[in-house]
Each structure stands twice: as C-alpha cells, then as structure tokens.
PDB file of C-alpha atoms in Angstrom:
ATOM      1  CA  UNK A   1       0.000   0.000   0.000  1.00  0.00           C
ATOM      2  CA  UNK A   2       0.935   3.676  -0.430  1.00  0.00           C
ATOM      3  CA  UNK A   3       2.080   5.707   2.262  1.00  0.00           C
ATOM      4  CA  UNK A   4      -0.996   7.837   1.860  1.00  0.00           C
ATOM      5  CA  UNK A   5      -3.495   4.590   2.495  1.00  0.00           C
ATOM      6  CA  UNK A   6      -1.249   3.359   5.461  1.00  0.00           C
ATOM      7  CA  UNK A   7      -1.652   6.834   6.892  1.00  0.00           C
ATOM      8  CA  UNK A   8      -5.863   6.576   6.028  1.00  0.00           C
ATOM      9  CA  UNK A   9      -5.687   3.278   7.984  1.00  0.00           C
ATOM     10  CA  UNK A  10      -3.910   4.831  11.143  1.00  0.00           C
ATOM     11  CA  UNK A  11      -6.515   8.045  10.807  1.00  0.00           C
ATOM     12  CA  UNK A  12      -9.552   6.134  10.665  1.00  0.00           C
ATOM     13  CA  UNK A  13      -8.707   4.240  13.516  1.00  0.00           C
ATOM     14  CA  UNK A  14      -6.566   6.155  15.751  1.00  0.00           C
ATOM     15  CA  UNK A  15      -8.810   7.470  18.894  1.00  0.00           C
ATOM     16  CA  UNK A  16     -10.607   3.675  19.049  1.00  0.00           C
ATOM     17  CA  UNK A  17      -7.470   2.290  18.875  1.00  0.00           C
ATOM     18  CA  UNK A  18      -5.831   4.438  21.341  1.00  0.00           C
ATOM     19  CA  UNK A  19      -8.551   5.212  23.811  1.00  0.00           C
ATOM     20  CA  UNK A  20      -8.258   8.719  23.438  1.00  0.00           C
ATOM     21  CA  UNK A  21      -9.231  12.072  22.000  1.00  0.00           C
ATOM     22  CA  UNK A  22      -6.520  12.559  19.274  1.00  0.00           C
ATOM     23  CA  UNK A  23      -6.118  16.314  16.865  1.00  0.00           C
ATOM     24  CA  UNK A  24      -3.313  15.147  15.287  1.00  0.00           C
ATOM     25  CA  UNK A  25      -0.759  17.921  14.399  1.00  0.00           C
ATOM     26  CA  UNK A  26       1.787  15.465  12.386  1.00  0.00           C
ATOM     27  CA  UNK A  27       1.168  12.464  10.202  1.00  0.00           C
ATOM     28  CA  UNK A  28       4.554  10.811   8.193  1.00  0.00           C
ATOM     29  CA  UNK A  29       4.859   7.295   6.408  1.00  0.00           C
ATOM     30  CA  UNK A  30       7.593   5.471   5.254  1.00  0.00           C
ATOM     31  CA  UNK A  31       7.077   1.136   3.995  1.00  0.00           C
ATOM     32  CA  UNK A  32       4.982  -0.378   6.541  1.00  0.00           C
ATOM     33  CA  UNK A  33       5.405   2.062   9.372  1.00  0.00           C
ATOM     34  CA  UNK A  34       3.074   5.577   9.897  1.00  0.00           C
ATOM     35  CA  UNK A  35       3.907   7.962  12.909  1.00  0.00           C
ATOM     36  CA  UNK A  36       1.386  10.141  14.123  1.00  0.00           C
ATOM     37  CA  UNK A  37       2.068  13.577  16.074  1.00  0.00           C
ATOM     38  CA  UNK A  38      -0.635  14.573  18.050  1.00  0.00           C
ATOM     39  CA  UNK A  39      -2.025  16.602  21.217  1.00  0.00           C
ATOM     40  CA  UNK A  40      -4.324  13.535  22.598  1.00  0.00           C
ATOM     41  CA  UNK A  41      -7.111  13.678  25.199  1.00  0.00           C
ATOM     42  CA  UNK A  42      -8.101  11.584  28.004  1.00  0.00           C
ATOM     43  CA  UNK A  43     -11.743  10.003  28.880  1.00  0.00           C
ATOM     44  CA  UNK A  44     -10.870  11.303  32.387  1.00  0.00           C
ATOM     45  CA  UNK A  45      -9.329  14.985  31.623  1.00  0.00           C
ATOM     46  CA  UNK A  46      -6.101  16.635  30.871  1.00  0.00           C
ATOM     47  CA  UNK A  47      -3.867  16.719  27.718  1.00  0.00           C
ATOM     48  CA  UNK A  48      -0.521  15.415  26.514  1.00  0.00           C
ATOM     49  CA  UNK A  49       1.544  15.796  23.393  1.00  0.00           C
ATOM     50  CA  UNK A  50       1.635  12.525  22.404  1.00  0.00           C
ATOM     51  CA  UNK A  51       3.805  10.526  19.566  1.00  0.00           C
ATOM     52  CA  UNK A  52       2.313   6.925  18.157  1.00  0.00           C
ATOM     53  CA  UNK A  53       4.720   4.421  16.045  1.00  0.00           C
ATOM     54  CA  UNK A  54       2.096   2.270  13.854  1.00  0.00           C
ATOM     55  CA  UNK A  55       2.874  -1.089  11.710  1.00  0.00           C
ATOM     56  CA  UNK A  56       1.012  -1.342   8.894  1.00  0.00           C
ATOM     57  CA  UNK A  57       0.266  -4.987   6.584  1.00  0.00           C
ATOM     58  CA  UNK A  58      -1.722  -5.753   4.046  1.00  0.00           C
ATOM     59  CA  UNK A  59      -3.806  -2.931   5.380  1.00  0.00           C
ATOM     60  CA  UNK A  60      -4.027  -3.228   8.899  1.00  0.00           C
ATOM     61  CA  UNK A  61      -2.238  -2.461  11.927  1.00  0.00           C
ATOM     62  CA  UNK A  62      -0.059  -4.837  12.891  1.00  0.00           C
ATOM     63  CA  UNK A  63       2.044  -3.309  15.957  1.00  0.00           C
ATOM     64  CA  UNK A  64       1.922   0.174  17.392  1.00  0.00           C
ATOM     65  CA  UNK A  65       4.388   1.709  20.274  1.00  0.00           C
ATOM     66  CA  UNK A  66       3.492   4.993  22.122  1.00  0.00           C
ATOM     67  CA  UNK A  67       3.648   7.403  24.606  1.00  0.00           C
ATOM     68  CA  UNK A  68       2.647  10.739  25.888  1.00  0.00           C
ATOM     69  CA  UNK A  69       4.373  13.771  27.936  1.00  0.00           C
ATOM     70  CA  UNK A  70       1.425  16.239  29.561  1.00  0.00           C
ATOM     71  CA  UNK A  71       1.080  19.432  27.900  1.00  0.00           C
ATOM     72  CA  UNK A  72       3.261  22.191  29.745  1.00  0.00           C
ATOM     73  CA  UNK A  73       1.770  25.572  29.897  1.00  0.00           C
ATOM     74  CA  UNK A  74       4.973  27.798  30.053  1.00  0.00           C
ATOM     75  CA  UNK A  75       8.100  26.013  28.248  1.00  0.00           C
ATOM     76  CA  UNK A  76      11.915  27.232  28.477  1.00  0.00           C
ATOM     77  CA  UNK A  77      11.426  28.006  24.465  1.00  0.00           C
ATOM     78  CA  UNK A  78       7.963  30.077  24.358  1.00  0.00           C
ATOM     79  CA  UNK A  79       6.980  27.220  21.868  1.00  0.00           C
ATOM     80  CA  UNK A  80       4.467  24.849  22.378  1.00  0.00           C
ATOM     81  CA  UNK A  81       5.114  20.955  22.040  1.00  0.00           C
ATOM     82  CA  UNK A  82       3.521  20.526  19.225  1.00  0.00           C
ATOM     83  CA  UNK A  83       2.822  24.064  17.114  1.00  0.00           C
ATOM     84  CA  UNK A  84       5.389  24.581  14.279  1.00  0.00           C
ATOM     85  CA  UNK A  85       5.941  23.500  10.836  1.00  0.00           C
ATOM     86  CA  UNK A  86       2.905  20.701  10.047  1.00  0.00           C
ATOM     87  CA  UNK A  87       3.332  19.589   6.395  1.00  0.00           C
ATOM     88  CA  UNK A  88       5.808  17.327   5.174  1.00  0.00           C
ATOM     89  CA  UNK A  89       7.450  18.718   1.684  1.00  0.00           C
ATOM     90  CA  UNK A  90       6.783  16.049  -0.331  1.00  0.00           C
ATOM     91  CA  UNK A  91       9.665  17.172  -2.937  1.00  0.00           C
ATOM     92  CA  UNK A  92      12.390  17.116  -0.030  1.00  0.00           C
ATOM     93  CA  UNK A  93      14.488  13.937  -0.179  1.00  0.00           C
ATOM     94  CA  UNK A  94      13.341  11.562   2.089  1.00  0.00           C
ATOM     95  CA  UNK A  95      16.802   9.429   2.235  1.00  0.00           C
ATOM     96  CA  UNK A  96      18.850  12.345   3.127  1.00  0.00           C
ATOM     97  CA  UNK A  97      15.937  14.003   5.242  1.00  0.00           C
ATOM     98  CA  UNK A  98      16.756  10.154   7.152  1.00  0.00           C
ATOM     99  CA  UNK A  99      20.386  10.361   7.042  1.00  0.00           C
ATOM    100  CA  UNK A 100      20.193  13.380   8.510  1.00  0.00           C
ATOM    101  CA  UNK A 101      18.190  13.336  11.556  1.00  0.00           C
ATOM    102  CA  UNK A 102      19.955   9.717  12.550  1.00  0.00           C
ATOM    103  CA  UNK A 103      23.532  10.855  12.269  1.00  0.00           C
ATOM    104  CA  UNK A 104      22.016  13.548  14.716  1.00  0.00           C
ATOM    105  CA  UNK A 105      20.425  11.796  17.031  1.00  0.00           C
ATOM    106  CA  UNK A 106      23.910   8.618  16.947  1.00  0.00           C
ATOM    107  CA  UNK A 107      26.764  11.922  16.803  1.00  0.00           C
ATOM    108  CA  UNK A 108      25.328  14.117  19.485  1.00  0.00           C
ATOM    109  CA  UNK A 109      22.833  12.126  21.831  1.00  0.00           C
ATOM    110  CA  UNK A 110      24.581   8.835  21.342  1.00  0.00           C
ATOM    111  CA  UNK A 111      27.878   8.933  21.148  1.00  0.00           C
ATOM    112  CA  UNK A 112      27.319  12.614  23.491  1.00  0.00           C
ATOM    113  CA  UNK A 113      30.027  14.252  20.551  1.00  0.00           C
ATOM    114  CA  UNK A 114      29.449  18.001  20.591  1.00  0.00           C
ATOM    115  CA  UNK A 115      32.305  18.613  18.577  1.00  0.00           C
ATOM    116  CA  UNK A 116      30.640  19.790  15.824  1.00  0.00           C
ATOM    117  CA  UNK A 117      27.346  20.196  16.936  1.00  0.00           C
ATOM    118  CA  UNK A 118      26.460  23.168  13.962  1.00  0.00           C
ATOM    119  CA  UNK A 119      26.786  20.241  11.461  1.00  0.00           C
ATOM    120  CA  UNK A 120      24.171  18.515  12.609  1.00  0.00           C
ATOM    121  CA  UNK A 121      21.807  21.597  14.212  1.00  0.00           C
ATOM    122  CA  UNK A 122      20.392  24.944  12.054  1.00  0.00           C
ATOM    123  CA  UNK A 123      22.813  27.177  14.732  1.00  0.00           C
ATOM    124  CA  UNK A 124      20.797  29.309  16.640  1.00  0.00           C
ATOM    125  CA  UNK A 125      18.139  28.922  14.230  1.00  0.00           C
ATOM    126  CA  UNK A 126      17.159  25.661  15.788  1.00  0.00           C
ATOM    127  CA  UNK A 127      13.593  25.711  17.196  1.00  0.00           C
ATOM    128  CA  UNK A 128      13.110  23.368  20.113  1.00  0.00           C
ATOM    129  CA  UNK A 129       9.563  22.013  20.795  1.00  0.00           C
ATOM    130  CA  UNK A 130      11.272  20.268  24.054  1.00  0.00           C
ATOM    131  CA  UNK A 131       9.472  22.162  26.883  1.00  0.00           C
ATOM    132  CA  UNK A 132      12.653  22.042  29.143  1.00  0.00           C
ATOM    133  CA  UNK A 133      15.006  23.565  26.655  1.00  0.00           C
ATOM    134  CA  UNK A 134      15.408  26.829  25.082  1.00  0.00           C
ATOM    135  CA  UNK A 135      16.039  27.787  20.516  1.00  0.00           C
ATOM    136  CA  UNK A 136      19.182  27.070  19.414  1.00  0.00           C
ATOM    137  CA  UNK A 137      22.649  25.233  19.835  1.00  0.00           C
ATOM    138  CA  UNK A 138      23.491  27.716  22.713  1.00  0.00           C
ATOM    139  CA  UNK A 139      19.724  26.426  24.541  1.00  0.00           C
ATOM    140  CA  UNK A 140      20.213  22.818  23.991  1.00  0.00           C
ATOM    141  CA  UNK A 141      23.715  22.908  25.101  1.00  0.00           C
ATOM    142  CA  UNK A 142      23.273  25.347  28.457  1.00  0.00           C
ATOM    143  CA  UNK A 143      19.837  23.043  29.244  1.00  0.00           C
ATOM    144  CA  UNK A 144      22.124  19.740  28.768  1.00  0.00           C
ATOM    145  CA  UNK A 145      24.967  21.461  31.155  1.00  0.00           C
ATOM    146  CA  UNK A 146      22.811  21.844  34.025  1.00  0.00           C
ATOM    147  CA  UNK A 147      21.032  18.626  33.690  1.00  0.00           C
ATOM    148  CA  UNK A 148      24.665  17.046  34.065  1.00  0.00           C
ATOM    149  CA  UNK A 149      25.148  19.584  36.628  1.00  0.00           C
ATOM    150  CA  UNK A 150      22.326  17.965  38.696  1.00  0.00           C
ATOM    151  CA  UNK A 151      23.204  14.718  38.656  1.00  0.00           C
ATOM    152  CA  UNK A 152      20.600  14.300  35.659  1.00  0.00           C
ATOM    153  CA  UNK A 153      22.652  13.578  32.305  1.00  0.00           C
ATOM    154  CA  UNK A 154      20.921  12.577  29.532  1.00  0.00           C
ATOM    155  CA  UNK A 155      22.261   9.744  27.288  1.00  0.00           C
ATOM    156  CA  UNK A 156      20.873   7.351  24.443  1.00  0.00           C
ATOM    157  CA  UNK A 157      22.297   3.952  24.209  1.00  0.00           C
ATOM    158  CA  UNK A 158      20.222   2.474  21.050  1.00  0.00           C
ATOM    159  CA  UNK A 159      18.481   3.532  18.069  1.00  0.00           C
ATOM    160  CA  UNK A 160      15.082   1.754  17.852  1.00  0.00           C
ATOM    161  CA  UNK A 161      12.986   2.954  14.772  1.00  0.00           C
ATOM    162  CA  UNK A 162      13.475   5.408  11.871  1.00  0.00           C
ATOM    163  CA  UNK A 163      10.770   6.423   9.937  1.00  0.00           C
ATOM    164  CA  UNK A 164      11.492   9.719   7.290  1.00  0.00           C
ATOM    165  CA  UNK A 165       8.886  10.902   4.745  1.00  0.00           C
ATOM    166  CA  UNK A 166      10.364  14.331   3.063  1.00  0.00           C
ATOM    167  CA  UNK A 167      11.612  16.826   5.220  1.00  0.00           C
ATOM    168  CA  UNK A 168      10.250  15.114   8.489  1.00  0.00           C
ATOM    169  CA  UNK A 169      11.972  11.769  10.353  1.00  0.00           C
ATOM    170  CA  UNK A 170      10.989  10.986  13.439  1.00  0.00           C
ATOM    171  CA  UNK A 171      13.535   8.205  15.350  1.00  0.00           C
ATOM    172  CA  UNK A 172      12.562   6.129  18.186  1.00  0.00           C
ATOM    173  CA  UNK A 173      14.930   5.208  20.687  1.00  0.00           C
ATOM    174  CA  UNK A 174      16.134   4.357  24.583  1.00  0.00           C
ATOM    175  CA  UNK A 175      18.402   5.430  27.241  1.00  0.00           C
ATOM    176  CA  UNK A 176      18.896   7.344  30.294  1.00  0.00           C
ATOM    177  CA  UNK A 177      17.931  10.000  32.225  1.00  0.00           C
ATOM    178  CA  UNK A 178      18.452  11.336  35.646  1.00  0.00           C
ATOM    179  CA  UNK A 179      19.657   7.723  36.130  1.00  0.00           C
ATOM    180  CA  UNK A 180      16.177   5.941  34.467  1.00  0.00           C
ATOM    181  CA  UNK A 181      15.309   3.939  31.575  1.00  0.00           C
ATOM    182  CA  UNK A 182      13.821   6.147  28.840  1.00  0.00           C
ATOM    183  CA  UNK A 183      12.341   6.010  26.021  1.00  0.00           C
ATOM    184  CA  UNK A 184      12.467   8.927  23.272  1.00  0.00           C
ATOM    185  CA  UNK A 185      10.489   9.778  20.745  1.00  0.00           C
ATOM    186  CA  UNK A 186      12.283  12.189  18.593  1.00  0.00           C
ATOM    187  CA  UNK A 187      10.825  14.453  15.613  1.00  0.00           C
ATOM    188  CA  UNK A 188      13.038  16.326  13.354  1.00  0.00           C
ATOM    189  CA  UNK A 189      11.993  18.595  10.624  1.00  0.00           C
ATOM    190  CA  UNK A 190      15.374  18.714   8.202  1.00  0.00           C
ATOM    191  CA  UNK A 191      16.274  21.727   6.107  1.00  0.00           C
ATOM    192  CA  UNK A 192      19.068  22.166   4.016  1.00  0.00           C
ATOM    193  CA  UNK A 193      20.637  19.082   5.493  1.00  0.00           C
ATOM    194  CA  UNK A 194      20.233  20.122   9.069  1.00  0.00           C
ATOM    195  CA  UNK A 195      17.890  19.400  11.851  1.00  0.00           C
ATOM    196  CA  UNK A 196      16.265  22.624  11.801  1.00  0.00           C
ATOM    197  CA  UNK A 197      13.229  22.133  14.146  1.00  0.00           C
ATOM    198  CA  UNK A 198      12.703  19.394  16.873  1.00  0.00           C
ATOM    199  CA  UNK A 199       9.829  18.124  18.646  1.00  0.00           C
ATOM    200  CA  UNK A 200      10.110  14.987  21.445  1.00  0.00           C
ATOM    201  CA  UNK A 201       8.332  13.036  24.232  1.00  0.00           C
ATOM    202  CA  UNK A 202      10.176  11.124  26.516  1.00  0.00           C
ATOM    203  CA  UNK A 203       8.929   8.923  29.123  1.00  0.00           C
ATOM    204  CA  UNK A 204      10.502   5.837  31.583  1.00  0.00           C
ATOM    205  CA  UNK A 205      10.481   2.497  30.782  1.00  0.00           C
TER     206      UNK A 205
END
C-alpha cells in the first residue's frame, strides 16, 4: 500500500485504537510504518503531546508503540510541544531528510560528541519544541549542562525505529535519564541538510 493509504488506515482508527481524544498535528509514512504527532485527550481529563509508532500490513495495523508527555503551559522556548511547521514537503528527499536526523540523534545524543554540533543543528536557528530547553545550539547545550550539573545527564544507548517521509523523520529510541530507563520519541523537521526544528516526548520504561 501507499504511504498515503497506510496513513488513512492509522486516521480512521486512531482514537478507538488508542482510547483517546486525538487532533493530530503530524502524520509521516515510510514502507509499513506511519507515525502520528498529536495533542491527545483523556476520557478522564487533561492533555498530553503525544507521539504513536504504527505497523502497517496488508492494510491493517499490525504493531503500534506509544507514549505521551502532559502538555506544559509555560516552556523554556515560548513554543508549544507541538505548534510549528505541520506539512511534510513532499519534494524534499526523504533518504537524506533520514540520514540526517539519525547521524544527529547517533553523533550528538549517542555517542554525546558536541564537537561539531552546527553540522548537525540549524545554529541558533534551531527551534526546540522540548518544553525544558530553550532555541538554538546555545539552549540545547546550556539546558544539557545543568542537567549534568544535577546529577541528571541525559544519554541514548540504542536507536530503535526510523521512519522519514520528506523533510520530516521521526527516530525512536532508549536510554537514560536522571539515572532511568527512557524512552524517546524524537521528531526532526530537516532543512538544508540540518535538523532545523525538533519536537520529542520522553517517558521511563
């Protein structure tokens, strides 16, 4: 099936399936998998931003993975975790837009190499949906000092899940933080082979 009728599956489907309320800001698609990027609701109140990893065969859904981080009213960034760019440019080149965001994610959360972090990140330019950190290399790398600072480093250990359609990849994986089995969902929207915009829930394990 097209990416287009694996996302139409997920849609159709998506608050039965999950159990919740879902205005879904973010929709991508890439072979069998289709991640959706939404603000969900619950039956018994309150909000999160929420990220769902969906396996699609022959037309149905075959596995889905995914989590949710409430909805913070004031972040570190002004942004909100889920406004931003929404569509995916469809003439953007989905296997660099992939290469891209996972050399990223394995250089500089992985491997923890800021070496040459601007080679990998849009410079100050980089807008952060991540509610605890503020735009740009200078916010990411001040928010990641004082986490170490207080005993609460943040490290990934594997690479789960890629999924890329145009300018948008999102990348699933695990680690560590404040000494705690995570998992991270990770959006990246790619411009002129950079990340240039990032959105992310991350949750224990």
């Amino acid at each position: 099936m097209s990416n287009e009728a694996n996302k139409q599956v997920v849609l159709a489907v998506i608050d039965d399936t999950t159990g919740r309320k879902n205005q879904v800001h973010r929709v991508l698609a890439q072979g069998d998998f289709v991640v959706t990027h939404a603000t969900t609701t619950f039956p018994e109140g309150g909000q999160a931003a929420a990220f769902d990893l969906w396996k699609i065969e022959d037309g149905q859904i075959t596995g889905h993975w995914g989590d949710q981080e409430p909805i913070v009213e004031q972040t570190a960034n002004g942004h909100t975790q889920v406004d931003g760019v929404a569509v995916v440019d469809a003439t953007a080149d989905t296997d660099a837009t992939r290469r891209a965001a996972e050399e990223t994610v394995r250089t500089i959360l992985v491997a923890n190499d800021f070496s040459d972090v601007e080679r990998y990140l849009a410079g100050e330019s980089y807008i952060q949906h991540n509610p605890r950190f503020a735009d740009g290399v200078s916010g990411l790398a001040a928010a990641l000092g004082e986490l170490a600072k207080a005993g609460q480093s943040l490290t990934y250990s594997d690479v789960l899940d890629v999924v890329a359609e145009g300018d948008f990849a999102y990348i699933r994986s695990v680690g560590v933080f404040a000494g705690a089995d995570y998992v991270f969902h990770d959006l990246f929207r790619v411009a002129d082979g950079r990340a240039a915009e990032h959105w992310d829930v991350m949750v224990p394990r």
